Coordinates of C-alpha atoms in Angstrom, one line a residue:
X19 CA 80.2 -12.1 -88.8
X20 CA 76.9 -13.3 -87.4
X21 CA 75.8 -16.9 -87.9
X22 CA 72.1 -15.9 -87.9
X23 CA 70.3 -13.1 -89.6
X24 CA 68.4 -11.7 -86.6
X25 CA 69.5 -8.1 -87.0
X26 CA 72.2 -7.6 -84.5
X27 CA 73.4 -11.0 -83.3
X28 CA 71.1 -11.5 -80.3
X29 CA 70.5 -15.2 -81.0
X30 CA 74.1 -16.1 -81.5
X31 CA 75.3 -14.2 -78.4
X32 CA 72.7 -16.1 -76.4
X33 CA 73.7 -19.5 -77.8
X34 CA 77.4 -18.9 -77.3
X35 CA 76.9 -17.9 -73.6
X36 CA 74.4 -20.7 -73.0
X37 CA 76.8 -23.3 -74.4
X38 CA 79.7 -22.0 -72.4
X39 CA 77.5 -22.0 -69.2
X40 CA 76.2 -25.6 -69.9
X41 CA 79.7 -26.8 -70.4
X42 CA 80.9 -25.1 -67.2
X43 CA 83.3 -22.9 -69.1
X44 CA 82.1 -19.7 -67.5
X45 CA 83.3 -19.5 -63.9
X46 CA 83.3 -16.4 -61.8
X47 CA 86.1 -15.7 -59.3
X48 CA 85.1 -14.5 -55.9
X49 CA 81.7 -13.4 -54.7
X50 CA 80.0 -11.3 -57.3
X51 CA 76.3 -11.7 -56.4
X52 CA 76.1 -8.3 -54.6
X53 CA 77.7 -6.6 -57.6
X54 CA 74.9 -7.8 -59.9
X55 CA 72.1 -7.4 -57.3
X56 CA 72.5 -3.7 -56.7
X57 CA 73.5 -1.8 -59.8
X58 CA 75.0 1.7 -59.1
X59 CA 72.9 4.1 -61.2
X60 CA 74.4 7.2 -59.6
X61 CA 75.8 8.5 -62.9
X62 CA 72.5 7.9 -64.7
X63 CA 70.5 9.6 -62.0
X64 CA 72.9 12.6 -62.0
X65 CA 72.6 12.9 -65.8
X66 CA 68.8 12.7 -65.6
X67 CA 68.9 15.5 -63.0
X68 CA 71.0 17.6 -65.3
X69 CA 68.6 17.1 -68.2
X70 CA 65.6 18.0 -66.1
X71 CA 67.4 21.1 -64.7
X72 CA 68.4 22.2 -68.2
X73 CA 64.8 21.7 -69.4
X74 CA 63.2 23.7 -66.6
X75 CA 65.8 26.5 -66.5
X76 CA 66.3 27.1 -70.2
X77 CA 64.1 25.2 -72.7
X78 CA 60.8 25.6 -70.7
X79 CA 61.5 29.3 -70.2
X80 CA 62.1 29.8 -73.9
X81 CA 59.0 27.8 -74.8
X82 CA 56.9 29.8 -72.3
X83 CA 58.3 33.1 -73.7
X84 CA 57.4 31.9 -77.2
X85 CA 53.8 31.1 -76.2
X86 CA 53.4 34.4 -74.3
X87 CA 54.6 36.3 -77.4
X88 CA 52.3 34.2 -79.6
X89 CA 49.3 35.1 -77.5
X90 CA 50.1 38.8 -77.4
X91 CA 50.7 38.8 -81.2
X92 CA 47.5 36.9 -81.9
X93 CA 45.5 39.3 -79.7
X94 CA 47.0 42.4 -81.4
X95 CA 46.2 40.9 -84.9
X96 CA 42.6 40.2 -83.8
X97 CA 42.2 43.8 -82.6
X98 CA 43.6 45.1 -85.9
X99 CA 41.9 42.9 -88.6
X100 CA 38.8 40.8 -88.7
X101 CA 40.1 37.4 -89.7
X102 CA 39.4 33.8 -88.7
X103 CA 41.6 32.3 -86.0
X104 CA 43.0 29.7 -88.3
X105 CA 44.2 32.4 -90.7
X106 CA 45.7 34.4 -87.9
X107 CA 47.6 31.3 -86.7
X108 CA 48.7 30.6 -90.3
X109 CA 49.8 34.2 -90.8
X110 CA 51.9 34.2 -87.7
X111 CA 53.5 30.8 -88.5
X112 CA 54.3 31.9 -92.1
X113 CA 55.8 35.2 -90.9
X114 CA 58.0 33.5 -88.3
X115 CA 59.2 31.1 -91.0
X116 CA 60.2 34.0 -93.2
X117 CA 62.0 36.4 -90.9
X118 CA 58.9 38.4 -90.0
X119 CA 57.6 38.8 -93.5
X120 CA 54.9 37.2 -95.6
X121 CA 56.1 36.0 -98.9
X122 CA 54.3 37.3 -102.0
X123 CA 53.4 33.8 -103.0
X124 CA 51.8 33.0 -99.6
X125 CA 50.0 36.4 -99.7
X126 CA 48.5 35.6 -103.1
X127 CA 47.4 32.1 -102.0
X128 CA 46.1 32.8 -98.5
X129 CA 45.9 36.5 -97.8
X130 CA 44.9 38.3 -101.0
X131 CA 42.1 40.1 -99.2
X132 CA 44.5 42.2 -97.2
X133 CA 45.4 45.7 -98.3
X134 CA 49.1 46.7 -98.5
X135 CA 48.7 48.8 -95.3
X136 CA 47.0 46.0 -93.4
X137 CA 49.7 43.5 -94.5
X138 CA 52.5 45.9 -93.4
X139 CA 50.7 46.5 -90.1
X140 CA 50.3 42.8 -89.4
X141 CA 53.9 42.0 -90.3
X142 CA 55.0 44.8 -88.0
X143 CA 52.9 43.3 -85.2
X144 CA 54.6 39.9 -85.7
X145 CA 58.0 41.5 -85.8
X146 CA 57.4 43.5 -82.6
X147 CA 55.8 40.4 -80.9
X148 CA 59.0 38.4 -81.4
X149 CA 61.6 41.1 -81.2
X150 CA 64.6 40.0 -79.1
X151 CA 65.3 42.2 -76.2

């Protein structure tokens, strides 16, 4: 139970510790100044190193692969069909969200101008661009 409604009890913790200190109820045994002066952050530094290493070796590699595939797929679509860049980006995004296929609803609302052959070719381009080796 918290005596004050400050969210997580910060005020009451301060007041309790302050009152104990003012009444000399908080005494430390031995010399502890060095302990508080130099905090050992070895575990935190090692954890940060592990996070950075994981990011560089795995997540960054995956992101760069995705971007390289995106650029190749975008270029292939530009060579196949004359379409504004924003629609190419939308087409790729919608196909990636739907396992390499454009849903009939999205085709009707955004890409009704494409023929069946063009649509099949573009979907195939996206699928090839993001095929897992």
